[in-house]
PDB file of C-alpha atoms in Angstrom:
ATOM      1  CA  MET I   1       7.966 -11.453   6.982  1.00 57.00           C
ATOM      2  CA  PHE I   2       4.262 -12.174   6.955  1.00 58.00           C
ATOM      3  CA  ASP I   3       2.530 -13.979   3.956  1.00 66.00           C
ATOM      4  CA  ASP I   4      -0.305 -15.950   5.233  1.00 80.00           C
ATOM      5  CA  VAL I   5      -3.679 -14.602   5.300  1.00 86.00           C
ATOM      6  CA  GLU I   6      -4.294 -14.378   9.169  1.00 90.00           C
ATOM      7  CA  ASN I   7      -2.085 -12.117   9.547  1.00 93.00           C
ATOM      8  CA  ILE I   8      -2.916  -9.553   5.944  1.00 95.00           C
ATOM      9  CA  ARG I   9      -5.741 -10.169   6.770  1.00 94.00           C
ATOM     10  CA  ARG I  10      -5.339  -8.643  10.067  1.00 96.00           C
ATOM     11  CA  ILE I  11      -2.917  -5.545   9.522  1.00 97.00           C
ATOM     12  CA  LEU I  12      -6.112  -4.974   6.954  1.00 97.00           C
ATOM     13  CA  VAL I  13      -8.399  -5.433   9.424  1.00 96.00           C
ATOM     14  CA  GLU I  14      -6.272  -3.194  12.371  1.00 97.00           C
ATOM     15  CA  LYS I  15      -5.206  -1.188  10.176  1.00 98.00           C
ATOM     16  CA  LYS I  16      -7.372   2.220   8.810  1.00 98.00           C
ATOM     17  CA  VAL I  17      -3.834   4.570   7.667  1.00 99.00           C
ATOM     18  CA  ILE I  18      -1.524   4.566   5.010  1.00 99.00           C
ATOM     19  CA  ALA I  19       1.236   6.111   3.886  1.00 99.00           C
ATOM     20  CA  VAL I  20       1.461   5.677   0.156  1.00 99.00           C
ATOM     21  CA  VAL I  21       4.880   5.905  -0.897  1.00 98.00           C
ATOM     22  CA  GLY I  22       5.042   7.386  -4.816  1.00 98.00           C
ATOM     23  CA  LEU I  23       1.511   8.012  -5.403  1.00 98.00           C
ATOM     24  CA  SER I  24       1.021   9.659  -8.188  1.00 97.00           C
ATOM     25  CA  ALA I  25      -2.417  11.551  -9.130  1.00 96.00           C
ATOM     26  CA  ASN I  26      -2.257  10.168 -12.333  1.00 94.00           C
ATOM     27  CA  TRP I  27      -6.082   8.942 -12.234  1.00 90.00           C
ATOM     28  CA  TRP I  28      -3.970   4.774 -15.022  1.00 89.00           C
ATOM     29  CA  ARG I  29      -0.962   4.803 -12.242  1.00 93.00           C
ATOM     30  CA  PRO I  30      -1.124   2.151  -9.951  1.00 93.00           C
ATOM     31  CA  SER I  31      -0.549   3.801  -6.972  1.00 95.00           C
ATOM     32  CA  PHE I  32      -3.115   6.067  -7.657  1.00 95.00           C
ATOM     33  CA  PHE I  33      -6.266   2.515  -8.858  1.00 90.00           C
ATOM     34  CA  ALA I  34      -4.187   0.844  -5.534  1.00 94.00           C
ATOM     35  CA  ALA I  35      -5.013   4.396  -3.048  1.00 96.00           C
ATOM     36  CA  LYS I  36      -8.298   5.064  -4.525  1.00 95.00           C
ATOM     37  CA  TYR I  37      -9.480   1.592  -3.970  1.00 93.00           C
ATOM     38  CA  MET I  38      -8.546   1.767   0.146  1.00 95.00           C
ATOM     39  CA  GLN I  39      -9.418   5.393   0.994  1.00 96.00           C
ATOM     40  CA  ASP I  40     -13.177   4.547  -1.189  1.00 93.00           C
ATOM     41  CA  HIS I  41     -12.982   1.276   1.815  1.00 94.00           C
ATOM     42  CA  GLY I  42     -12.826   3.370   4.953  1.00 96.00           C
ATOM     43  CA  TYR I  43      -8.903   3.618   4.803  1.00 98.00           C
ATOM     44  CA  ARG I  44      -7.288   6.996   5.205  1.00 98.00           C
ATOM     45  CA  ILE I  45      -4.623   7.715   2.195  1.00 99.00           C
ATOM     46  CA  ILE I  46      -2.426   9.835   3.252  1.00 99.00           C
ATOM     47  CA  PRO I  47      -0.210  10.432   0.028  1.00 99.00           C
ATOM     48  CA  VAL I  48       4.345  10.490  -0.243  1.00 99.00           C
ATOM     49  CA  ASN I  49       5.623  12.389  -3.512  1.00 98.00           C
ATOM     50  CA  PRO I  50       7.416  15.884  -3.220  1.00 98.00           C
ATOM     51  CA  ASN I  51       5.715  16.128  -7.204  1.00 98.00           C
ATOM     52  CA  TYR I  52       1.892  17.196  -6.075  1.00 98.00           C
ATOM     53  CA  GLU I  53       0.107  19.527  -2.636  1.00 98.00           C
ATOM     54  CA  GLU I  54      -3.031  17.165  -3.018  1.00 98.00           C
ATOM     55  CA  ILE I  55      -3.519  13.363  -3.915  1.00 98.00           C
ATOM     56  CA  LEU I  56      -7.137  12.148  -3.624  1.00 97.00           C
ATOM     57  CA  GLY I  57      -7.852  14.980  -1.363  1.00 97.00           C
ATOM     58  CA  GLU I  58      -5.674  14.846   1.027  1.00 98.00           C
ATOM     59  CA  THR I  59      -2.465  16.839   2.057  1.00 98.00           C
ATOM     60  CA  CYS I  60       0.822  15.193  -0.272  1.00 98.00           C
ATOM     61  CA  TYR I  61       4.007  15.081   1.913  1.00 99.00           C
ATOM     62  CA  PRO I  62       7.582  15.333   0.647  1.00 98.00           C
ATOM     63  CA  SER I  63       8.481  12.771   2.603  1.00 98.00           C
ATOM     64  CA  LEU I  64       7.441   9.920   5.824  1.00 98.00           C
ATOM     65  CA  GLU I  65       9.203  12.156   7.649  1.00 98.00           C
ATOM     66  CA  ALA I  66       6.646  15.892   7.474  1.00 98.00           C
ATOM     67  CA  ILE I  67       3.942  14.113   8.464  1.00 98.00           C
ATOM     68  CA  PRO I  68       2.713  15.048  10.896  1.00 98.00           C
ATOM     69  CA  LYS I  69       2.723  13.061  13.787  1.00 96.00           C
ATOM     70  CA  ASP I  70      -0.291  13.213  15.265  1.00 97.00           C
ATOM     71  CA  ILE I  71      -2.045  11.836  12.086  1.00 98.00           C
ATOM     72  CA  GLY I  72      -0.603   8.030  13.074  1.00 97.00           C
ATOM     73  CA  VAL I  73       0.574   6.309  10.158  1.00 98.00           C
ATOM     74  CA  GLU I  74       0.376   2.594  10.892  1.00 99.00           C
ATOM     75  CA  ILE I  75       1.108   0.743   7.134  1.00 99.00           C
ATOM     76  CA  VAL I  76       3.836   2.299   5.137  1.00 99.00           C
ATOM     77  CA  ASP I  77       2.720   1.115   1.854  1.00 99.00           C
ATOM     78  CA  VAL I  78       5.972   1.215  -1.144  1.00 98.00           C
ATOM     79  CA  PHE I  79       5.221   1.745  -4.990  1.00 97.00           C
ATOM     80  CA  GLN I  80       8.550   2.444  -5.909  1.00 96.00           C
ATOM     81  CA  LYS I  81      12.255   0.849  -6.930  1.00 96.00           C
ATOM     82  CA  PRO I  82      13.121  -1.347  -5.006  1.00 97.00           C
ATOM     83  CA  GLU I  83      16.034  -0.165  -4.409  1.00 97.00           C
ATOM     84  CA  ALA I  84      14.261   3.002  -2.871  1.00 97.00           C
ATOM     85  CA  ALA I  85      12.797   0.451   0.131  1.00 98.00           C
ATOM     86  CA  THR I  86      16.078   0.007   1.832  1.00 98.00           C
ATOM     87  CA  ASP I  87      15.971   4.228   2.824  1.00 98.00           C
ATOM     88  CA  VAL I  88      12.104   4.226   2.920  1.00 98.00           C
ATOM     89  CA  ALA I  89      12.098   1.324   5.565  1.00 98.00           C
ATOM     90  CA  LYS I  90      14.237   2.692   7.975  1.00 98.00           C
ATOM     91  CA  SER I  91      11.823   6.485   7.456  1.00 98.00           C
ATOM     92  CA  ALA I  92       8.830   3.688   8.164  1.00 98.00           C
ATOM     93  CA  LEU I  93      10.492   3.192  11.260  1.00 98.00           C
ATOM     94  CA  ALA I  94      11.533   6.736  12.233  1.00 98.00           C
ATOM     95  CA  ILE I  95       7.260   7.858  11.992  1.00 98.00           C
ATOM     96  CA  GLY I  96       6.493   4.959  14.355  1.00 98.00           C
ATOM     97  CA  ALA I  97       4.280   2.807  11.406  1.00 98.00           C
ATOM     98  CA  ARG I  98       4.125  -0.213  12.205  1.00 98.00           C
ATOM     99  CA  VAL I  99       3.913  -2.405   8.948  1.00 98.00           C
ATOM    100  CA  LEU I 100       5.835  -1.834   5.721  1.00 98.00           C
ATOM    101  CA  TRP I 101       4.295  -3.178   3.175  1.00 98.00           C
ATOM    102  CA  LEU I 102       6.437  -3.665  -0.445  1.00 98.00           C
ATOM    103  CA  GLN I 103       3.911  -3.132  -3.451  1.00 96.00           C
ATOM    104  CA  ILE I 104       4.271  -6.100  -6.213  1.00 94.00           C
ATOM    105  CA  GLY I 105       7.753  -6.635  -8.016  1.00 94.00           C
ATOM    106  CA  VAL I 106       8.582  -4.288  -5.022  1.00 96.00           C
ATOM    107  CA  ILE I 107      11.666  -7.027  -3.632  1.00 97.00           C
ATOM    108  CA  ASN I 108      13.952  -6.049  -1.296  1.00 97.00           C
ATOM    109  CA  GLU I 109      15.909  -8.390   1.412  1.00 97.00           C
ATOM    110  CA  GLU I 110      17.875  -5.511   3.266  1.00 98.00           C
ATOM    111  CA  ALA I 111      14.764  -3.506   3.014  1.00 98.00           C
ATOM    112  CA  LYS I 112      12.311  -6.168   5.145  1.00 97.00           C
ATOM    113  CA  GLN I 113      15.135  -7.125   7.953  1.00 98.00           C
ATOM    114  CA  ILE I 114      15.900  -3.722   8.379  1.00 98.00           C
ATOM    115  CA  ALA I 115      12.059  -3.145   9.629  1.00 98.00           C
ATOM    116  CA  GLU I 116      11.492  -6.373  11.106  1.00 97.00           C
ATOM    117  CA  HIS I 117      14.821  -5.550  13.174  1.00 98.00           C
ATOM    118  CA  GLY I 118      12.743  -2.639  13.891  1.00 98.00           C
ATOM    119  CA  GLY I 119       9.287  -4.231  15.064  1.00 97.00           C
ATOM    120  CA  LEU I 120       7.314  -3.884  12.339  1.00 98.00           C
ATOM    121  CA  ASP I 121       5.087  -6.149   9.982  1.00 97.00           C
ATOM    122  CA  VAL I 122       6.158  -6.369   7.045  1.00 97.00           C
ATOM    123  CA  VAL I 123       4.496  -7.338   3.496  1.00 97.00           C
ATOM    124  CA  MET I 124       6.502  -8.067   0.534  1.00 96.00           C
ATOM    125  CA  ASN I 125       5.726  -8.347  -3.246  1.00 95.00           C
ATOM    126  CA  ARG I 126       2.364  -7.993  -2.401  1.00 95.00           C
ATOM    127  CA  CYS I 127      -0.404  -5.729  -3.566  1.00 94.00           C
ATOM    128  CA  VAL I 128      -2.555  -4.220  -1.082  1.00 95.00           C
ATOM    129  CA  LYS I 129      -5.466  -3.738  -3.518  1.00 94.00           C
ATOM    130  CA  ILE I 130      -6.001  -7.287  -4.352  1.00 91.00           C
ATOM    131  CA  GLU I 131      -5.135  -8.274  -1.444  1.00 93.00           C
ATOM    132  CA  HIS I 132      -7.854  -6.213   0.374  1.00 93.00           C
ATOM    133  CA  GLY I 133      -9.877  -7.220  -1.882  1.00 89.00           C
ATOM    134  CA  ARG I 134      -9.140 -11.334  -1.948  1.00 86.00           C
ATOM    135  CA  LEU I 135      -9.404 -11.225   1.646  1.00 89.00           C
ATOM    136  CA  LEU I 136     -12.073  -8.864   2.760  1.00 87.00           C
ATOM    137  CA  GLY I 137     -13.999  -9.087  -0.065  1.00 75.00           C
ATOM    138  CA  GLY I 138     -14.836  -6.477  -3.097  1.00 63.00           C
ATOM    139  CA  LEU I 139     -12.957  -8.159  -5.832  1.00 60.00           C
ATOM    140  CA  ASN I 140     -14.603  -6.344  -8.835  1.00 56.00           C
ATOM    141  CA  LEU I 141     -13.814  -5.064 -12.576  1.00 54.00           C
ATOM    142  CA  PHE I 142     -15.802  -2.293 -13.289  1.00 51.00           C
ATOM    143  CA  GLY I 143     -18.190  -2.719 -10.442  1.00 47.00           C
ATOM    144  CA  VAL I 144     -19.487  -6.000 -10.976  1.00 44.00           C
ATOM    145  CA  SER I 145     -18.337  -8.350  -8.222  1.00 48.00           C
ATOM    146  CA  THR I 146     -15.763 -10.956  -9.957  1.00 47.00           C
ATOM    147  CA  LYS I 147     -14.420 -13.047  -7.561  1.00 49.00           C
ATOM    148  CA  VAL I 148     -11.828 -13.471 -10.074  1.00 51.00           C
ATOM    149  CA  ILE I 149      -8.390 -11.623  -9.582  1.00 52.00           C
ATOM    150  CA  SER I 150      -6.443 -10.740 -12.444  1.00 55.00           C
ATOM    151  CA  ALA I 151      -4.059  -8.459 -13.701  1.00 55.00           C
ATOM    152  CA  ARG I 152      -5.091  -9.362 -17.391  1.00 58.00           C
ATOM    153  CA  ARG I 153      -8.047  -8.372 -19.435  1.00 58.00           C
ATOM    154  CA  PRO I 154     -10.402 -10.390 -19.470  1.00 57.00           C
ATOM    155  CA  ARG I 155     -11.135 -12.141 -22.753  1.00 59.00           C
ATOM    156  CA  TRP I 156     -13.314 -13.043 -23.858  1.00 60.00           C
ATOM    157  CA  LEU I 157     -14.206 -17.003 -25.697  1.00 55.00           C
ATOM    158  CA  VAL I 158     -16.016 -16.966 -28.824  1.00 58.00           C
ATOM    159  CA  TYR I 159     -18.709 -19.961 -27.931  1.00 52.00           C
TER     160      TYR I 159
END
């Protein structure tokens, strides 16, 4: 598993095609704004969700296996419950992905072991958007570079 800065940076620099499993078309969902951010920073986003036909201008696929091989998925980013990650790890291996990325709160040791034994790099319990902003520059709040990473809304202090 890769939790060190250099390996996460290497993954984000080298791998540019991300299949987002569980991507929602609803703009207020974390999966949407993380995928939109990555797309805006030069990554190709491949949506995987059986409930949609298109998200972010890309064809949405019902499963990882339904993605055409010529797309060349490199990272499988998981926005699903931890229990689903085991099957996603198996599918990531089947399609030839190189990285299994489990988002914040998605912790599944079995999925991690399956992916690692299959030769995949694994990043677990980290947000791809936050890591990109932290390591490659792009931290902002409403378009303003703040250099701050936080899941909390800013609180204005009265002086």
